[in-house]
CSV table of C-alpha atoms and ligand atoms in Angstrom, one decimal:
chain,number,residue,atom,x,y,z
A,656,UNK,CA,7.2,-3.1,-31.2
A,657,UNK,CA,8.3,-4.7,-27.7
A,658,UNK,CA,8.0,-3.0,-24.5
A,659,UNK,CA,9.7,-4.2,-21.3
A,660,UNK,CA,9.5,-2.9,-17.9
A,661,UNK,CA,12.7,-2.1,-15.4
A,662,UNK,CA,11.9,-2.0,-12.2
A,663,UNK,CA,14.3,-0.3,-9.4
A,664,UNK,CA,15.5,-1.6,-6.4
A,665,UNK,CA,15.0,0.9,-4.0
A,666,UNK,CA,16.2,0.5,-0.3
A,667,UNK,CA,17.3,-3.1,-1.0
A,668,UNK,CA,20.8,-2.1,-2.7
A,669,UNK,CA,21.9,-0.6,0.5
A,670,UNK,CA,21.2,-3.6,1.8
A,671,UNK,CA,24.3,-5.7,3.3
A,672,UNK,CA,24.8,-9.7,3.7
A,673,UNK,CA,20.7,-10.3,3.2
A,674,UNK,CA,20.4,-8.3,-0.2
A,675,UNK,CA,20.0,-11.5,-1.6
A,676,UNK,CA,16.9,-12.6,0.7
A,677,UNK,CA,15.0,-8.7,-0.2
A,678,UNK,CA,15.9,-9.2,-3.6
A,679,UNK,CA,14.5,-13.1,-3.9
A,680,UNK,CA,11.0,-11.6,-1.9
A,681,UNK,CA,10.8,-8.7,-4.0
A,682,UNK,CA,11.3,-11.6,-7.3
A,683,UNK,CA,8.3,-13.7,-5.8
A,684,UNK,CA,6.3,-10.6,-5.0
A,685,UNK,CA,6.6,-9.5,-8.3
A,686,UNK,CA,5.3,-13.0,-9.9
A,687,UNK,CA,2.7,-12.7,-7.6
A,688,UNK,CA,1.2,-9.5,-8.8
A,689,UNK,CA,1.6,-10.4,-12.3
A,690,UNK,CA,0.4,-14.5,-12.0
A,691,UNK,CA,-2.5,-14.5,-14.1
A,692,UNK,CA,-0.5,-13.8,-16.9
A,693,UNK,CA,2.6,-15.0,-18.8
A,694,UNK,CA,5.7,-13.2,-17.9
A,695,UNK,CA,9.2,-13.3,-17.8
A,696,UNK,CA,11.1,-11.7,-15.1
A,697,UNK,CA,14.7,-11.7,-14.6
A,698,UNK,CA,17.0,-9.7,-12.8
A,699,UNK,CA,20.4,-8.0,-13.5
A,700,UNK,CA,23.0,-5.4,-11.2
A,701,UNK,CA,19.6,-4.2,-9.1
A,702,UNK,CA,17.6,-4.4,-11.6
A,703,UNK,CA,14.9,-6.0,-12.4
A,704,UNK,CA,13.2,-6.9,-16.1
A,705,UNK,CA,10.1,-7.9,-16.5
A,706,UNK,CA,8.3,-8.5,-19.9
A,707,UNK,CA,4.8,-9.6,-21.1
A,708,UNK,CA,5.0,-11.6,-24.7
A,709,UNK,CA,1.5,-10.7,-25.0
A,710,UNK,CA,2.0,-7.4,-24.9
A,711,UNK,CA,-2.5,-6.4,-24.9
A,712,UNK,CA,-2.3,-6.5,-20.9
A,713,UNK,CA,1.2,-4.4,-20.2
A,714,UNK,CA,-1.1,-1.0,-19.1
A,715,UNK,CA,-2.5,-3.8,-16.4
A,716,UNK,CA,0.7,-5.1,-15.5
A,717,UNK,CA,2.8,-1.7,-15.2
A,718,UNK,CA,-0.5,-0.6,-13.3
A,719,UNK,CA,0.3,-4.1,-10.9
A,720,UNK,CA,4.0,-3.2,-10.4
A,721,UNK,CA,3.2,0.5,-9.2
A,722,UNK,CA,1.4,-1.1,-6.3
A,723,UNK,CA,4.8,-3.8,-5.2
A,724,UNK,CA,6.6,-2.4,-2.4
A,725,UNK,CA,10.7,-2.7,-2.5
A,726,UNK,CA,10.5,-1.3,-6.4
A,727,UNK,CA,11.6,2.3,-6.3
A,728,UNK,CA,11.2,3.5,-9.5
A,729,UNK,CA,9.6,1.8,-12.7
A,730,UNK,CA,10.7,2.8,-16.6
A,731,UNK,CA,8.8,1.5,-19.4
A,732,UNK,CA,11.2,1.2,-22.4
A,733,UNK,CA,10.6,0.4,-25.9
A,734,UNK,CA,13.0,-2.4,-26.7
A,735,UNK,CA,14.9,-3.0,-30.1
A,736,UNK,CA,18.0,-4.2,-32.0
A,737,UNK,CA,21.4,-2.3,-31.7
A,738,UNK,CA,20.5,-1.0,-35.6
A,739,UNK,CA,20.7,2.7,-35.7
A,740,UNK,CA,17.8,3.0,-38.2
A,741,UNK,CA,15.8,0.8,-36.8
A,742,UNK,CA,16.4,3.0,-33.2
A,743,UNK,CA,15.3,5.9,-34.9
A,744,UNK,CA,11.9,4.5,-36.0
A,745,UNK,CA,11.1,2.9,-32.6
A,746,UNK,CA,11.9,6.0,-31.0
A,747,UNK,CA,9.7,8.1,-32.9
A,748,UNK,CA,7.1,5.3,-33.2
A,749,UNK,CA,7.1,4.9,-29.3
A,750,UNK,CA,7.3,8.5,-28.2
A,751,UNK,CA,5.2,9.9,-30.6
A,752,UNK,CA,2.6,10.6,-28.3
A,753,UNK,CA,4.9,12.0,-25.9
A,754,UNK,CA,6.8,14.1,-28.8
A,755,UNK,CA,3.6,15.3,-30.1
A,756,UNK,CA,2.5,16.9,-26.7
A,757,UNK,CA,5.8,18.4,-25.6
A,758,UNK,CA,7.3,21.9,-26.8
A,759,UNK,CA,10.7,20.8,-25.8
A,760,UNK,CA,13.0,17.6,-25.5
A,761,UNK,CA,16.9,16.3,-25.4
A,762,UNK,CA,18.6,13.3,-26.4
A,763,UNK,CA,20.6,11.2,-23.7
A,764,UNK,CA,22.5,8.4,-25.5
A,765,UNK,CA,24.3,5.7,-23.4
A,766,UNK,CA,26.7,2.9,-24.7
A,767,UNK,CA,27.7,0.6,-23.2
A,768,UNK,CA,28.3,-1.7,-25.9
A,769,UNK,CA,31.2,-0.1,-26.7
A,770,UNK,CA,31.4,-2.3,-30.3
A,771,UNK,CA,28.1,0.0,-31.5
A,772,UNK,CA,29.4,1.5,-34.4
A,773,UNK,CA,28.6,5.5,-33.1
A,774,UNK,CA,29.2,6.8,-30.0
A,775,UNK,CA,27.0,9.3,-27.5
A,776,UNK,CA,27.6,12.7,-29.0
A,777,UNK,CA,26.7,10.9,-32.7
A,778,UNK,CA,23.3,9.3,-31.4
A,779,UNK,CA,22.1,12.2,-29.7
A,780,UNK,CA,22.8,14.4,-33.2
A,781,UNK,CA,21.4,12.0,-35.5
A,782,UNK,CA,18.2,11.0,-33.6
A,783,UNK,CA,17.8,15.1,-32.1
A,784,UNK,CA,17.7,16.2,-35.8
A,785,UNK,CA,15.8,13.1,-37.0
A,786,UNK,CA,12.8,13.8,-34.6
A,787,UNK,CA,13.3,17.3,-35.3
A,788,UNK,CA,12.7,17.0,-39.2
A,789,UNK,CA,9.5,14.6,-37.7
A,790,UNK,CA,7.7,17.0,-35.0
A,791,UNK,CA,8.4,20.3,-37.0
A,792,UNK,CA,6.8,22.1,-33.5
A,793,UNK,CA,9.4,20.4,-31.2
A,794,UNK,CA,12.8,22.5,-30.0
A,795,UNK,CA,15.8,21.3,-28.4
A,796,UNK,CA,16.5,22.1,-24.8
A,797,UNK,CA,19.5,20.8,-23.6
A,798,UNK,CA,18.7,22.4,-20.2
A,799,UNK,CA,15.4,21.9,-18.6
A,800,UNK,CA,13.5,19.8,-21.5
A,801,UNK,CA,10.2,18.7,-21.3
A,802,UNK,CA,10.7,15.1,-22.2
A,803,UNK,CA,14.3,13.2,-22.1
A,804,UNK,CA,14.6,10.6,-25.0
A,805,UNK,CA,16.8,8.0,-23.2
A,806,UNK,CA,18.8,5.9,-25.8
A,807,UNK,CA,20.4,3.2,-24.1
A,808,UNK,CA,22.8,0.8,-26.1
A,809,UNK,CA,23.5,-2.4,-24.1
A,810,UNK,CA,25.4,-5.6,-24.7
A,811,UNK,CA,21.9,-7.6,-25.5
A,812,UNK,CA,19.3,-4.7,-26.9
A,813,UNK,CA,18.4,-1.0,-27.3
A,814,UNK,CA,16.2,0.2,-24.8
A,815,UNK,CA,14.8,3.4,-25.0
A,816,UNK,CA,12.7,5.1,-22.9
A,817,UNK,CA,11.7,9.0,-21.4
A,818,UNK,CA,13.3,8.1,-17.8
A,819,UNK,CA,12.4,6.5,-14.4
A,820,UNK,CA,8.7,7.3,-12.4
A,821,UNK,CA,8.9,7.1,-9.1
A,822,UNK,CA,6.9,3.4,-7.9
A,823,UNK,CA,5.9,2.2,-4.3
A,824,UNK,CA,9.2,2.7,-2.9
A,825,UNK,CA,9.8,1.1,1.0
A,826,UNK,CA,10.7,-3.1,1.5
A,827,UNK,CA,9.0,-6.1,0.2
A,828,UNK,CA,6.6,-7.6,2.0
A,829,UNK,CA,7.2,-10.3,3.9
A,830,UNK,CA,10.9,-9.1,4.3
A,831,UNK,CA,10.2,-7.5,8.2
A,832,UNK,CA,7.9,-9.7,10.1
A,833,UNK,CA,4.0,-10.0,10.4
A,834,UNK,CA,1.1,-7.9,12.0
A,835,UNK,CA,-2.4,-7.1,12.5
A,836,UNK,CA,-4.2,-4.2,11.6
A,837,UNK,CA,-7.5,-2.9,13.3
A,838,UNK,CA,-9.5,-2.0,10.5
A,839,UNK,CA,-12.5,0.2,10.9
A,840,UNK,CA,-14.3,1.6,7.7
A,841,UNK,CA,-12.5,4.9,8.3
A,842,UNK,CA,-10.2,6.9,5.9
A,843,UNK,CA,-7.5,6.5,8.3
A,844,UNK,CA,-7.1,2.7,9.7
A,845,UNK,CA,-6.7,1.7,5.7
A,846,UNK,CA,-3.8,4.2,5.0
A,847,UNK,CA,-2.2,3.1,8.4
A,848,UNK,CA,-1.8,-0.6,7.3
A,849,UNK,CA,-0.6,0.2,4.1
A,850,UNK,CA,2.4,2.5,5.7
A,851,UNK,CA,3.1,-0.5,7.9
A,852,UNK,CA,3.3,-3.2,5.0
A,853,UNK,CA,5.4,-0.2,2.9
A,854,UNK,CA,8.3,-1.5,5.3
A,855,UNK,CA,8.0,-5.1,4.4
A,856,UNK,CA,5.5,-6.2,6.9
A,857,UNK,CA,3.2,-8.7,6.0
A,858,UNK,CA,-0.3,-7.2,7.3
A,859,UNK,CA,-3.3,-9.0,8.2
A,860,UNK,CA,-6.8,-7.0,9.1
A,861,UNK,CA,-8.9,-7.6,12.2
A,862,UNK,CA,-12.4,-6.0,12.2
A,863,UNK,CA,-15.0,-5.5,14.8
A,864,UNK,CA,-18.7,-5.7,14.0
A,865,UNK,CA,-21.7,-5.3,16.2
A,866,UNK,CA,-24.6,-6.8,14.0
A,867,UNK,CA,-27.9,-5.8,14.2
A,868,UNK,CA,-26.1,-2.3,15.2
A,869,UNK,CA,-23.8,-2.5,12.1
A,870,UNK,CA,-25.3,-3.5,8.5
A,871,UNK,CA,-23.8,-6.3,6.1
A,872,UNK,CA,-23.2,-3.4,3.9
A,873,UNK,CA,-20.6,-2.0,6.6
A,874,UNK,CA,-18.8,-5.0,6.8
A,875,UNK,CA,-18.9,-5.4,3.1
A,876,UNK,CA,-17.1,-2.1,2.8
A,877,UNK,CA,-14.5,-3.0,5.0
A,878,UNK,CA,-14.2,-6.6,3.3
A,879,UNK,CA,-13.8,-3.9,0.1
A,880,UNK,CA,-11.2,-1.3,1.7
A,881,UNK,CA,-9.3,-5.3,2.5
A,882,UNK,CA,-9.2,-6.2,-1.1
A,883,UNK,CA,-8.4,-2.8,-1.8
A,884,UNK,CA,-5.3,-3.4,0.2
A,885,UNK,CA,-4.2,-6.8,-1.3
A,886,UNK,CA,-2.6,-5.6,-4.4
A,887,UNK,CA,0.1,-3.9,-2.2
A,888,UNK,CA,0.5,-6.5,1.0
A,889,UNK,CA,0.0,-9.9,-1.3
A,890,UNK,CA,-3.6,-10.6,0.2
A,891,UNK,CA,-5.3,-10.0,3.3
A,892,UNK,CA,-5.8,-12.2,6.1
A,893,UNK,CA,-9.2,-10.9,7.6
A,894,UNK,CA,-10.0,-11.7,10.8
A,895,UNK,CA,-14.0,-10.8,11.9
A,896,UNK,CA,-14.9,-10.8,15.8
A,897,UNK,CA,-18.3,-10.6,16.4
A,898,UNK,CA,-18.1,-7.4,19.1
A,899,UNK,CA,-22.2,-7.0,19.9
A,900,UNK,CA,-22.4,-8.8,23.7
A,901,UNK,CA,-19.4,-7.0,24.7
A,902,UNK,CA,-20.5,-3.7,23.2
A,903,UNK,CA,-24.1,-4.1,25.4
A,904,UNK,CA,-22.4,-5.6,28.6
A,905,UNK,CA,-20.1,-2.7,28.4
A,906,UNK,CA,-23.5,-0.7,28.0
A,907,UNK,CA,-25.2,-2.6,30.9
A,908,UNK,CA,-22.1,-1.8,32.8
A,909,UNK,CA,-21.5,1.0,32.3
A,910,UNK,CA,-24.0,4.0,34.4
A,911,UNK,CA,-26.7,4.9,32.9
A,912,UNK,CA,-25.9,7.2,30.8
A,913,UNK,CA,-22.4,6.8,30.8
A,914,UNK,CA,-22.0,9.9,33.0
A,915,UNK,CA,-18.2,9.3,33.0
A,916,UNK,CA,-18.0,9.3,29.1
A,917,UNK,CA,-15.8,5.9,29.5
A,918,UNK,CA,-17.5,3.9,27.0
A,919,UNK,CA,-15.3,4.2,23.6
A,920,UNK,CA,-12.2,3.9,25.8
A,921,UNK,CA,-13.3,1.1,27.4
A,922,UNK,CA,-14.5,-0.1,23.9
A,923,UNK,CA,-10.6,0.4,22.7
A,924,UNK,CA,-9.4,-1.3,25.2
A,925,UNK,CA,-11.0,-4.3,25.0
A,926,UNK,CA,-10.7,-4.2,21.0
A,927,UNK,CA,-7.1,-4.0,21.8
A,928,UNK,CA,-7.3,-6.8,24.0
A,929,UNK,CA,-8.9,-9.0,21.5
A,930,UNK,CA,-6.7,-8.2,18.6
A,931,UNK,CA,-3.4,-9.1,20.8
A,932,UNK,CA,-4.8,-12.4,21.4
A,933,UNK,CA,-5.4,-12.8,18.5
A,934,UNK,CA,-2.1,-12.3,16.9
A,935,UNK,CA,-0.4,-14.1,19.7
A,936,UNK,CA,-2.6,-16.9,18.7
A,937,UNK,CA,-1.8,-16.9,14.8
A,938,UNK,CA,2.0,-15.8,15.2
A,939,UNK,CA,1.9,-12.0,14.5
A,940,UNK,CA,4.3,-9.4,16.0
A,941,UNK,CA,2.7,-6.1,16.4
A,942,UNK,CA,-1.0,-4.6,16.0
A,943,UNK,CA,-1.3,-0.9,14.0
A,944,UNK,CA,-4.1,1.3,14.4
A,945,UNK,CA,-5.1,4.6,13.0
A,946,UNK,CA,-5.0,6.8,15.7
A,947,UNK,CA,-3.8,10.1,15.6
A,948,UNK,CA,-3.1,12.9,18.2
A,949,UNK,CA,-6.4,14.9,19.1
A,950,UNK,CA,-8.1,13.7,16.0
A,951,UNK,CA,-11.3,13.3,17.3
A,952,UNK,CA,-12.3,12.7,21.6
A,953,UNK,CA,-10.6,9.2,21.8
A,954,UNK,CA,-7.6,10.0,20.6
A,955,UNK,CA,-6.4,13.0,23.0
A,956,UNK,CA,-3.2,12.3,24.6
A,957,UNK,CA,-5.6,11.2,27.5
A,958,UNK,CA,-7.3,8.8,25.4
A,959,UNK,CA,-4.2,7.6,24.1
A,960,UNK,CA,-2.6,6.7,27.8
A,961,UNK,CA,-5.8,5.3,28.6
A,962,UNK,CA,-5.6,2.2,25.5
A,963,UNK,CA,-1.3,2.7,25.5
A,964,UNK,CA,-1.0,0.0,28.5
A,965,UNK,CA,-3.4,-3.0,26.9
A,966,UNK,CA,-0.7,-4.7,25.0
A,967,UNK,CA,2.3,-6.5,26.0
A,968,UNK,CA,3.0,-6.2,22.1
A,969,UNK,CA,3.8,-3.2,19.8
A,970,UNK,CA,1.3,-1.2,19.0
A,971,UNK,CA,1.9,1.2,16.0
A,972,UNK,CA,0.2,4.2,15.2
A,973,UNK,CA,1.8,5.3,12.1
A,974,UNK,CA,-0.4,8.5,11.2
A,975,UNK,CA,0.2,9.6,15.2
A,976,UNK,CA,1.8,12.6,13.4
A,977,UNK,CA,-0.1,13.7,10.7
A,978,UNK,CA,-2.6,15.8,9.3
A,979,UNK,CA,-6.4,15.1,8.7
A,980,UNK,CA,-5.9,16.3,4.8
A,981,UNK,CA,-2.5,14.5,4.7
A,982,UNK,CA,-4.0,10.7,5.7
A,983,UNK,CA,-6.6,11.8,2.7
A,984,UNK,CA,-4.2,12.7,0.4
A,985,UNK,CA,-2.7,9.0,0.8
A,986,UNK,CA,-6.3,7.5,1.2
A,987,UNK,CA,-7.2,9.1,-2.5
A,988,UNK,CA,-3.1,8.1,-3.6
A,989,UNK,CA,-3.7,4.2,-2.8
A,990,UNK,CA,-7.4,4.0,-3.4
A,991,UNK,CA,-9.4,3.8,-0.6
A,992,UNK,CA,-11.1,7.3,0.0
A,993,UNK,CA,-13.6,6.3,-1.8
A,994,UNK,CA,-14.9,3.3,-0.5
A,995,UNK,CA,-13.9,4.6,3.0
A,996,UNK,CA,-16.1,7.6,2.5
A,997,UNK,CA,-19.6,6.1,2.2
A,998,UNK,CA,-21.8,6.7,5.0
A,999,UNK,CA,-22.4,3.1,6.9
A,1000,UNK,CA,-22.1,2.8,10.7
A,1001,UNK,CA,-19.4,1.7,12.5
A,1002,UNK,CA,-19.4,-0.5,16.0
A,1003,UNK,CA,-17.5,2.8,17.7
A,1004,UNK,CA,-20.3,4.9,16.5
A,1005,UNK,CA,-23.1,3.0,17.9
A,1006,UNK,CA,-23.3,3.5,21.8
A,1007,UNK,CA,-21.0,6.6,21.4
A,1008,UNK,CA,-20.9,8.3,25.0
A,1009,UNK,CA,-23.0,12.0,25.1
A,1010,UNK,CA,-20.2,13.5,26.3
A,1011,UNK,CA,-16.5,11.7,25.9
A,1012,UNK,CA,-14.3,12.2,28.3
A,1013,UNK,CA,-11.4,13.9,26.9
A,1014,UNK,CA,-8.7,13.4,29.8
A,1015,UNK,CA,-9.6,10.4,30.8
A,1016,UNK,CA,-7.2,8.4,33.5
A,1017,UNK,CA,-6.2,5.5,32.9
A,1018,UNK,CA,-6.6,4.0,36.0
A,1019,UNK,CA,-10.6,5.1,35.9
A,1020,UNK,CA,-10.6,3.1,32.5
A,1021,UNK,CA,-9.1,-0.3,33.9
A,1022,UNK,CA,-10.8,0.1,37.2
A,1023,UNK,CA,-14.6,0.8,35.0
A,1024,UNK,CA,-14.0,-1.8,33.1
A,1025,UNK,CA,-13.0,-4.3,36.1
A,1026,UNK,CA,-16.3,-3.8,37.2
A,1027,UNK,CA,-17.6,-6.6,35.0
A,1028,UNK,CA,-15.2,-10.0,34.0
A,1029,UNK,CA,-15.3,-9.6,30.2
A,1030,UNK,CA,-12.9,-12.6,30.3
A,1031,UNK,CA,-15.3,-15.2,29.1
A,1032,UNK,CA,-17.2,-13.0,26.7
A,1033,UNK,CA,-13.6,-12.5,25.1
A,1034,UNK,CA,-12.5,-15.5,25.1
A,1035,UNK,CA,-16.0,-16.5,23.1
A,1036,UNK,CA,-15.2,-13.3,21.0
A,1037,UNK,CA,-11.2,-14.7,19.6
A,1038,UNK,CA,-12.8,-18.5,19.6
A,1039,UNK,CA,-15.5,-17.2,17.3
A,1040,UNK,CA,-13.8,-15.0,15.2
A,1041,UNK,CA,-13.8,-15.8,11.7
A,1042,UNK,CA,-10.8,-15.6,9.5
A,1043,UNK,CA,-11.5,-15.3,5.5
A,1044,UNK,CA,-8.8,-14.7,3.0
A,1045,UNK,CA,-9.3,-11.7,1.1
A,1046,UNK,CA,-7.8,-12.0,-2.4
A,1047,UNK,CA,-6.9,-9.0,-4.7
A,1048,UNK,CA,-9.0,-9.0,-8.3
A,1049,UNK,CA,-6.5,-10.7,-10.6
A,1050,UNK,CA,-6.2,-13.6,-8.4
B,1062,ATP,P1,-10.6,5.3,11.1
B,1062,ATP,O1,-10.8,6.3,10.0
B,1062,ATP,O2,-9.5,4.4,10.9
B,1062,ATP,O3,-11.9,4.6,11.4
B,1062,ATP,P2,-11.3,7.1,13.1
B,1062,ATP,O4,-10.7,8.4,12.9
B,1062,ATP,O5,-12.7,6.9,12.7
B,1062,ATP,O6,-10.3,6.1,12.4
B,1062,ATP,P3,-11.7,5.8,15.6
B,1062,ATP,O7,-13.1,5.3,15.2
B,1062,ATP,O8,-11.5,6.5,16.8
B,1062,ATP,O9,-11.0,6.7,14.6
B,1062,ATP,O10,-10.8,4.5,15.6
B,1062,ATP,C1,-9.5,4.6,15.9
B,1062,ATP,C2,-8.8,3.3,15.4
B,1062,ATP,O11,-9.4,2.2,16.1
B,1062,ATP,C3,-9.0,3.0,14.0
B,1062,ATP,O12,-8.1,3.7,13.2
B,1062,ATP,C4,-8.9,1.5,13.9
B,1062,ATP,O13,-7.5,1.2,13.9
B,1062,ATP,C5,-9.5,1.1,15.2
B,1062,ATP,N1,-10.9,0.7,15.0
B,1062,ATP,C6,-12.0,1.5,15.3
B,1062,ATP,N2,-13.1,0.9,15.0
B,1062,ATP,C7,-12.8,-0.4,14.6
B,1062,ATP,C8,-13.5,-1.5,14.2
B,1062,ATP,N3,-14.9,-1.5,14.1
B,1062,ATP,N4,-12.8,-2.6,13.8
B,1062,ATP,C9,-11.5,-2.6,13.9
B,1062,ATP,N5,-10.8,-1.6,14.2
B,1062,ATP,C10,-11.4,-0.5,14.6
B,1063,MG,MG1,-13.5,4.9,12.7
């Protein structure tokens, strides 16, 4: 039996003049996902077909398109010839899990070959009482059934199928610009860049690491929660700043104890300062974080003003809004709770103040942290950086 998958543009139909340019990114992106095997994909009226004639890897590949943003919804549809009996067997041969599980289903028949020897009502009699007579448990329900055998007769093939899922949704990537993404080994920075790259943004990570503070195994699991990524935004450019003689100048600089609670502010900033350079450098157009209001002491509204006038570039905060148990609902959706929850240290966490200040001013941050000229330590900090590309699995 073959099996072909349609994918549904989403946003991209009500696109106007530049449809074509979404719909030739979402094309490529598609390839992309699926380039370590053979496929054809072709595309008709906003939609798009894509089939594997080795048909042993088409869980893998329908698992590959759920993760390409600018597909809205994805059907998996047994495909055969425009013969009535042979409909009826790939119907029940295809859905017979399905059929088996349900307690009650309908028939939807389309034609659009209008040359097909029976029409709608006919198909959905025939094949209703034909699957009847083969699942004696099943009952028609024309009203709220469980499953919806779709019959669709076209001008080339039969598809039939039990209706759309809902896939990725939001633009292709590399249809709205470019941008860098802070990425700690949080639950939150991960889900933050994939919201960004939902909208067609082509995201690249930066991460900060203060070895001997932080262990290989931390930056290995944010390397991880990167490739983790890369099914959805294509790859990840990852950018790693070694952050260790800042973090103890900052230290040194700082009083003693850090009466004022400045440090992680300070710490922000100068992250923040980093990353813009850095994607001024390499041609991005915007960082993202994963802040969120009052989340935890450096992200009060205080906090917030205090890192708000770094940048001469956007900076987006895309959970600003949210719940904690809503950015983990999305971690667990997309994958990276899991890796984001084991227990390594982070550079924030390492010369954490005693007591964070939690209305800080922003003019006490700038004017703390003009008490020593960082200048050269970051310009060593963006010269050193190392930039890897992070690959997903299949490629
Ligand atoms: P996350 O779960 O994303 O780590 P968090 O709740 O732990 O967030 P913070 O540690 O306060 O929050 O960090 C706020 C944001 O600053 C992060 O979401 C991330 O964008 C950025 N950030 C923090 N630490 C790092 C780091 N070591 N490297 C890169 N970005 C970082
Ligand atoms: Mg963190």
């Amino acid at each position: 039996m073959k099996e072909i998958f349609l994918a549904k543009e989403g946003e991209i139909a009500l696109k106007g003049l530049n449809k074509k340019t979404f719909e030739n990114v979402l094309m490529k992106n598609i390839r992309y996902s699926l380039s370590d095997f053979d496929v054809k994909v072709h595309r008709a009226q906003s939609v798009i077909y894509v089939r594997l004639p080795d048909e042993r890897h088409n869980d893998a590949a329908y698992d590959r398109l759920t993760k390409v943003f600018g597909i809205s919804a994805l059907c998996r549809a047994a495909l055969c010839e425009k013969d009535f009996e042979v409909i009826k067997k790939t119907a029940v041969e295809y859905l017979s899990d399905k059929l088996l599980a349900a307690k009650t289903f309908k028939v939807i028949a389309k034609r659009s070959d209008k040359k097909f020897p029976m029409d709608s009502p006919e198909i959905c009699n025939e094949l209703g009482g034909f699957i009847l007579e083969a699942f004696p448990h099943i009952k028609v329900d024309v009203k709220n059934p469980e499953i919806a055998v779709n019959i669709e007769v076209r001008e080339e093939h039969t598809y039939i199928h039990t209706g759309n899922v809902p896939a990725a949704g939001g633009l292709p990537v590399g249809t709205s610009g470019y941008a860098l993404g802070l990425l700690s080994g949080g639950i939150d920075s991960p889900v933050a860049l994939h919201m960004i790259a939902k909208r067609g943004v082509k995201v690249a990570a930066v991460h900060f690491e203060a070895p001997p503070y932080t262990s290989e195994r931390a930056k290995n699991k944010v390397i991880e929660l990167a490739r983790r990524l890369a099914p959805y935004t294509g790859g990840v450019r990852f950018y790693l700043v070694a952050f260790t003689d800042i973090q103890e100048r900052l230290r040194d600089t700082l009083n003693e104890h850090d009466e004022d609670g400045y440090f992680t502010i300070i710490m922000r900033r100068l992250m923040l300062e980093i990353s813009q350079r850095l994607a001024k450098k390499d041609g991005f157009d915007a960082l993202i974080t994963g802040e969120c209001i009052g989340q935890v002491a450096s992200q009060t509204m205080g906090a917030l003003r205090c890192t708000d006038n770094v940048c001469d570039i956007p900076v987006f905060r895309p959970l600003i809004g949210m719940d904690k148990s809503e950015i983990v609902e999305r971690a667990v959706a997309i994958d990276t709770f899991e890796t984001s929850s084991l227990p390594y240290e982070d550079c924030c966490t390492v010369f954490t103040p005693k007591h964070p200040k939690t209305h800080p001013k922003p003019e006490i941050a700038k004017a703390l942290q003009e008490n020593f000229d960082f200048e050269p330590l970051i310009n060593t900090a963006v010269t050193n950086t190392q930039i890897m590309q992070i690959k997903a699995d299949f490629c």
